[in-house]
Each structure stands twice: as C-alpha cells, then as structure tokens.
PDB file of C-alpha atoms in Angstrom:
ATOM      1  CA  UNK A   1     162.141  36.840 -21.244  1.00 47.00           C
ATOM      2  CA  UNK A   2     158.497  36.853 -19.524  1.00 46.00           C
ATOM      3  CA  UNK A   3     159.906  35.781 -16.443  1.00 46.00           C
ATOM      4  CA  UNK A   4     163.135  37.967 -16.605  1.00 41.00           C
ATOM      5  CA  UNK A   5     160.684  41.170 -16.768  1.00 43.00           C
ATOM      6  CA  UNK A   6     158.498  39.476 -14.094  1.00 39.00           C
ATOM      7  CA  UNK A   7     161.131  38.945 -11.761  1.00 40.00           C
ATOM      8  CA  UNK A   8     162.824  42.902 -12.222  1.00 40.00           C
ATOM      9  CA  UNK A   9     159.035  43.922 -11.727  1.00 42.00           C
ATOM     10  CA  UNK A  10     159.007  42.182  -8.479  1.00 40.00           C
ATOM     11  CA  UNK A  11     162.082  43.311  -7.401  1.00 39.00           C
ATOM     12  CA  UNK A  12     161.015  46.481  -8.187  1.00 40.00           C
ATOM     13  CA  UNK A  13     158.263  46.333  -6.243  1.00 41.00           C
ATOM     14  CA  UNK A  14     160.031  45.192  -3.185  1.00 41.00           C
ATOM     15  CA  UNK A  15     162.522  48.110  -3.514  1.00 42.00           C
ATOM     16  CA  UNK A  16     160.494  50.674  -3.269  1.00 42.00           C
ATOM     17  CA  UNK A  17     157.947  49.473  -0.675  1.00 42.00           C
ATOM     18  CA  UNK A  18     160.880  48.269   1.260  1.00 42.00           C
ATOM     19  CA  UNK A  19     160.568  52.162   3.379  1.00 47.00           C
ATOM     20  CA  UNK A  20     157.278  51.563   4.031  1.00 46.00           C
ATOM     21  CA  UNK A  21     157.903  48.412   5.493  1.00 46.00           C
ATOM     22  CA  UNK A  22     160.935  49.440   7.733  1.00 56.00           C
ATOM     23  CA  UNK A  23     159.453  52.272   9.060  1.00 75.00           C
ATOM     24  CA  UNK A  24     158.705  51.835  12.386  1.00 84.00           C
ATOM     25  CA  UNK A  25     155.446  52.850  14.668  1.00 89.00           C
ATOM     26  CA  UNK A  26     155.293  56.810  15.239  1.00 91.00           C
ATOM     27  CA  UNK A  27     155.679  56.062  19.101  1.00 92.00           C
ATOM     28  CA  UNK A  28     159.169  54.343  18.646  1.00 94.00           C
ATOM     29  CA  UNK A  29     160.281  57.278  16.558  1.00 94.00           C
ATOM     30  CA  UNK A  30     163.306  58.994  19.113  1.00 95.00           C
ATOM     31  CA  UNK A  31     162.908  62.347  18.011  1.00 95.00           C
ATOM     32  CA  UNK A  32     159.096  62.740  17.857  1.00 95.00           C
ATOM     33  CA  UNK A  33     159.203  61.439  21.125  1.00 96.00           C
ATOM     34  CA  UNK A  34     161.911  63.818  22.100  1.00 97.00           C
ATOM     35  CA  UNK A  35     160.180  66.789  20.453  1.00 96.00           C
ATOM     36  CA  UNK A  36     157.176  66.273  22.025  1.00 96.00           C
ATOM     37  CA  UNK A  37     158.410  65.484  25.653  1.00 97.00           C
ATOM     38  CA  UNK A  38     160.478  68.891  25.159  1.00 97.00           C
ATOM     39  CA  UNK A  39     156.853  70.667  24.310  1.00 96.00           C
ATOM     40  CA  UNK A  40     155.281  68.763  27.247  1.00 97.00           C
ATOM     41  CA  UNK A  41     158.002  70.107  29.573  1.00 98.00           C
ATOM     42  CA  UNK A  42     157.713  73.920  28.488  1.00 97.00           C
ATOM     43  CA  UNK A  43     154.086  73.792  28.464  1.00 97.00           C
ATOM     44  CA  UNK A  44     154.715  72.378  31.914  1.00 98.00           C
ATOM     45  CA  UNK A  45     156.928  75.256  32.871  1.00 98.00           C
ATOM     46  CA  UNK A  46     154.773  77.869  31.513  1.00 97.00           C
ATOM     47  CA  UNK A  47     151.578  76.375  33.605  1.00 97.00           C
ATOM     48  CA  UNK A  48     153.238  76.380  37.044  1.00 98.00           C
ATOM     49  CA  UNK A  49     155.638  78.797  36.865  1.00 97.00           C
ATOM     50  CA  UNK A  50     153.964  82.312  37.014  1.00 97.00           C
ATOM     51  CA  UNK A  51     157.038  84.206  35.549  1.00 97.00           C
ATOM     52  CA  UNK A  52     157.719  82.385  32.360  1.00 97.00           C
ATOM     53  CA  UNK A  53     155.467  82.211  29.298  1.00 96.00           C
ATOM     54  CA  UNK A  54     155.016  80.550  26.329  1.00 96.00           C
ATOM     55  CA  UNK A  55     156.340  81.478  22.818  1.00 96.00           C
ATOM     56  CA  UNK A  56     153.240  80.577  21.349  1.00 94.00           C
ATOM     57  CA  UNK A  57     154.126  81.073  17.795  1.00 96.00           C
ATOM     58  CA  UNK A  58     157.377  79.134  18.057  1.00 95.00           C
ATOM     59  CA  UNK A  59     155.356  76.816  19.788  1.00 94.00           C
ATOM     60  CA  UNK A  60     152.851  76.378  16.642  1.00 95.00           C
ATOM     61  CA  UNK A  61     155.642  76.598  14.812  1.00 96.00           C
ATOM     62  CA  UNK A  62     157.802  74.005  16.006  1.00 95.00           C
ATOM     63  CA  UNK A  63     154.787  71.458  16.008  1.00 93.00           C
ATOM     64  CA  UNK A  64     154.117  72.416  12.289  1.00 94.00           C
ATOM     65  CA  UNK A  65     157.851  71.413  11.710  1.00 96.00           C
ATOM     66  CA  UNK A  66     157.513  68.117  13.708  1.00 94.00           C
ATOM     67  CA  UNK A  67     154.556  66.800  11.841  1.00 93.00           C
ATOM     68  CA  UNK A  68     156.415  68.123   8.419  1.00 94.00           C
ATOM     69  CA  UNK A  69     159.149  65.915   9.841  1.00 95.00           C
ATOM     70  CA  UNK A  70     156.867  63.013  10.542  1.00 95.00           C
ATOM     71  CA  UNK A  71     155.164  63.528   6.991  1.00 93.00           C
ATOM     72  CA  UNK A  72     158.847  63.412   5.446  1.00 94.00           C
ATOM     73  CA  UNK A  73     159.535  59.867   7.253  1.00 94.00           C
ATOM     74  CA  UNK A  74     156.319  58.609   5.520  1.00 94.00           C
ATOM     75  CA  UNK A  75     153.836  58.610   8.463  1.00 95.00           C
ATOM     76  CA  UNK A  76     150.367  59.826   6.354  1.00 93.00           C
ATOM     77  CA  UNK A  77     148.584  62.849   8.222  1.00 91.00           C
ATOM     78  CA  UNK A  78     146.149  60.598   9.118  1.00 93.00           C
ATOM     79  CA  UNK A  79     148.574  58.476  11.241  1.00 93.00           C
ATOM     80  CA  UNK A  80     150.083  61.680  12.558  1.00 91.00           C
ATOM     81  CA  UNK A  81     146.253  63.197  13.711  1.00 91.00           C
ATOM     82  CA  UNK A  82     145.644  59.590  15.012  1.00 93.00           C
ATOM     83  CA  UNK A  83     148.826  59.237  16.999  1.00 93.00           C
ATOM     84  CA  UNK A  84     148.118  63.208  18.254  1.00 90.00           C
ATOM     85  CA  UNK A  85     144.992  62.727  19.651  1.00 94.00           C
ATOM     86  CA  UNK A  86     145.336  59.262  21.302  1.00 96.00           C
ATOM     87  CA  UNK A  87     145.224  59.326  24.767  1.00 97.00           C
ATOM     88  CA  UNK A  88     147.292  56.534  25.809  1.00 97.00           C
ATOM     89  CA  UNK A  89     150.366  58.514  23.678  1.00 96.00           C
ATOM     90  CA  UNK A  90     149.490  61.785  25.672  1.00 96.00           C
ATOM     91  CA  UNK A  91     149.762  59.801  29.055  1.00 97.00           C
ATOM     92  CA  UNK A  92     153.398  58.395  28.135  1.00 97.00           C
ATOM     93  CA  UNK A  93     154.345  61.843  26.840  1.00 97.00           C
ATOM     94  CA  UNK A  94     153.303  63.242  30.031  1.00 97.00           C
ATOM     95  CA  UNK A  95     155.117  60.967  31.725  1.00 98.00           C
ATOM     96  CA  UNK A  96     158.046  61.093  30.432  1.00 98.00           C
ATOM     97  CA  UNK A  97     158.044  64.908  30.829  1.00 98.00           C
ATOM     98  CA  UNK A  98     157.334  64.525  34.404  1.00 98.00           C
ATOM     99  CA  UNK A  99     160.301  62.285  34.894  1.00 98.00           C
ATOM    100  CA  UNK A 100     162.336  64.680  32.771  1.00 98.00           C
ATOM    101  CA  UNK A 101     161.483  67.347  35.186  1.00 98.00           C
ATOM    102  CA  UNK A 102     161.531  65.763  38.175  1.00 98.00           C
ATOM    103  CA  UNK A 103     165.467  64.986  36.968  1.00 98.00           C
ATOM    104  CA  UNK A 104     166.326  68.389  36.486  1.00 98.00           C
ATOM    105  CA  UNK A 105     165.249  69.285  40.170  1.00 98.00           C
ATOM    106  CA  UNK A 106     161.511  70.260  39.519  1.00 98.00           C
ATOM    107  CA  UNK A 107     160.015  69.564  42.552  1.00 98.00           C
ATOM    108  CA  UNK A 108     155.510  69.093  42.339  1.00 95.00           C
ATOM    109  CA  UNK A 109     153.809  72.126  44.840  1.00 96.00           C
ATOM    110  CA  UNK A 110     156.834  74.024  44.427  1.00 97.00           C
ATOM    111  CA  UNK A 111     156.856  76.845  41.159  1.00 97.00           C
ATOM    112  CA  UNK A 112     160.052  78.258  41.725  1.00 97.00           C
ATOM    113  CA  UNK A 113     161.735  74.966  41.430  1.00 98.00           C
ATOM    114  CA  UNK A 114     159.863  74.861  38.027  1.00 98.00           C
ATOM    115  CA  UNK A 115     161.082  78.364  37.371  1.00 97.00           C
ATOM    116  CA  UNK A 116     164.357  77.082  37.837  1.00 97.00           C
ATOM    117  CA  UNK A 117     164.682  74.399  35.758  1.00 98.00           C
ATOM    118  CA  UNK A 118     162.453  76.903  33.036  1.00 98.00           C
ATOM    119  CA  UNK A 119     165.151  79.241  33.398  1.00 97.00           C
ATOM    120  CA  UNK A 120     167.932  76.591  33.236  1.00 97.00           C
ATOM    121  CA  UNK A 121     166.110  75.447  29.587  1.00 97.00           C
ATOM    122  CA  UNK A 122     166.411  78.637  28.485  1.00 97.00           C
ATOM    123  CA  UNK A 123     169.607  79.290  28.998  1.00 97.00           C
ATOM    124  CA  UNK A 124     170.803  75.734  27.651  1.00 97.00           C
ATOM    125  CA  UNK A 125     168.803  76.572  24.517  1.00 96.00           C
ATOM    126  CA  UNK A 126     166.822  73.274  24.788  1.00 97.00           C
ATOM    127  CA  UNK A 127     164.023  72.528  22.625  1.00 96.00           C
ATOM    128  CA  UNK A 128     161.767  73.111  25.726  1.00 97.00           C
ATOM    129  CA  UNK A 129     163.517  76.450  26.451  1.00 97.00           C
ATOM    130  CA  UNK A 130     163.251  77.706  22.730  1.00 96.00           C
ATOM    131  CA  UNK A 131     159.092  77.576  24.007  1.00 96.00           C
ATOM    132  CA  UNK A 132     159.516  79.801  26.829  1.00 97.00           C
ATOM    133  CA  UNK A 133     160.025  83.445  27.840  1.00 96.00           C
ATOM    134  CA  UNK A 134     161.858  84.315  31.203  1.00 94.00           C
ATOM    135  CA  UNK A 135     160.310  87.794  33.108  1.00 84.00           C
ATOM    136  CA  UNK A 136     162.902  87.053  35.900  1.00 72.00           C
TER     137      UNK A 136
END
C-alpha cells in the first residue's frame, strides 16, 4: 500500500511540474518575440518619421498585456524584468526590427520611406501600427 501511495505521489509530482519543465526560455517564445519586434518597429517609426507619433498609452498598455501574457505562461516577474532589461535581448530585438523594416521598404537616412511603411502599419492594423498615429 506504502509504495502504491508513494508511487501516485510521485506521479503526482511529475504531473504538475511537468509545465514548468516544458516551458521553454522567454527568448524562444514566438509571440513575445513578435510583440516586442512589433513595439521595436513603431517606436522606430515614431523616432524617424516626424509625422507619426506614438500611442503612448496603448503602448503601456500593450506591454502590460505582454508581460500578463508572459506571467500566464509561467515565466515569474523576475524572469520577465531580467529578460527586459538584458542587453543582449534588446540587441536581437533591434535587429530583428531593423530587418523587418528594411523588408517592408524602410530605407536608413530616408524618413519618408519610414513614414511609408508607418503609414502602411497603420492601415494593415499591425501590432506596430496599433502604436502609432498618422498626421499625414
């Protein structure tokens, strides 16, 4: 009987850490990445080109919903701040926004090509484009 109880309380155990050990690193997560290339790109947008701005309370907002998202997939908020504020993460984010833009025809030295493809967001209703405002 001892080792009938043992053996359930094992398996147990195993079932419910079994999440925890499946979950995979915050950086391999698709859509955190995605999310926060999209925020890269309009924060991109809203730096070079001079006739679109920033939603910043959707902004805040949306960020408060990823790391509610993150919290839900059982990342702890320290793992979240960690993964935030590490620059190596930033850099790949960055990068991958740059690539992202460069893709959609935004060309470096040149705003209105970032205007364009701010624009284009916008209109798409991207995540990126749900950041931004259009004054054109």
């Amino acid at each position: 009987m001892k080792k009938t109880i043992l053996t359930l309380g094992v398996a147990v155990m195993m079932a419910v850490s079994a999440p925890a050990f499946a979950r995979a690193a915050l950086n391999q997560n698709a859509h955190i990445t995605e999310s926060l290339v999209a925020g890269r790109v309009g924060d991109t947008i809203r730096q070079t080109c001079p006739s679109i701005s920033a939603k910043m309370i959707t902004a805040y907002s949306k960020l408060k919903e990823l790391e509610r998202y993150a919290r839900a997939q059982g990342y702890t908020e320290d793992e979240v701040k960690v993964f935030m504020k590490d620059p190596s993460e930033k850099a790949r984010i960055k990068a991958l926004a740059a690539d992202y833009l460069k893709k959609a025809g935004a060309v470096e030295g040149d705003a209105e090509s970032y205007c364009a493809v701010g624009r284009a967001e916008i209109a798409k209703g991207t995540l990126a484009g749900s950041l931004l405002r259009s004054w054109k």
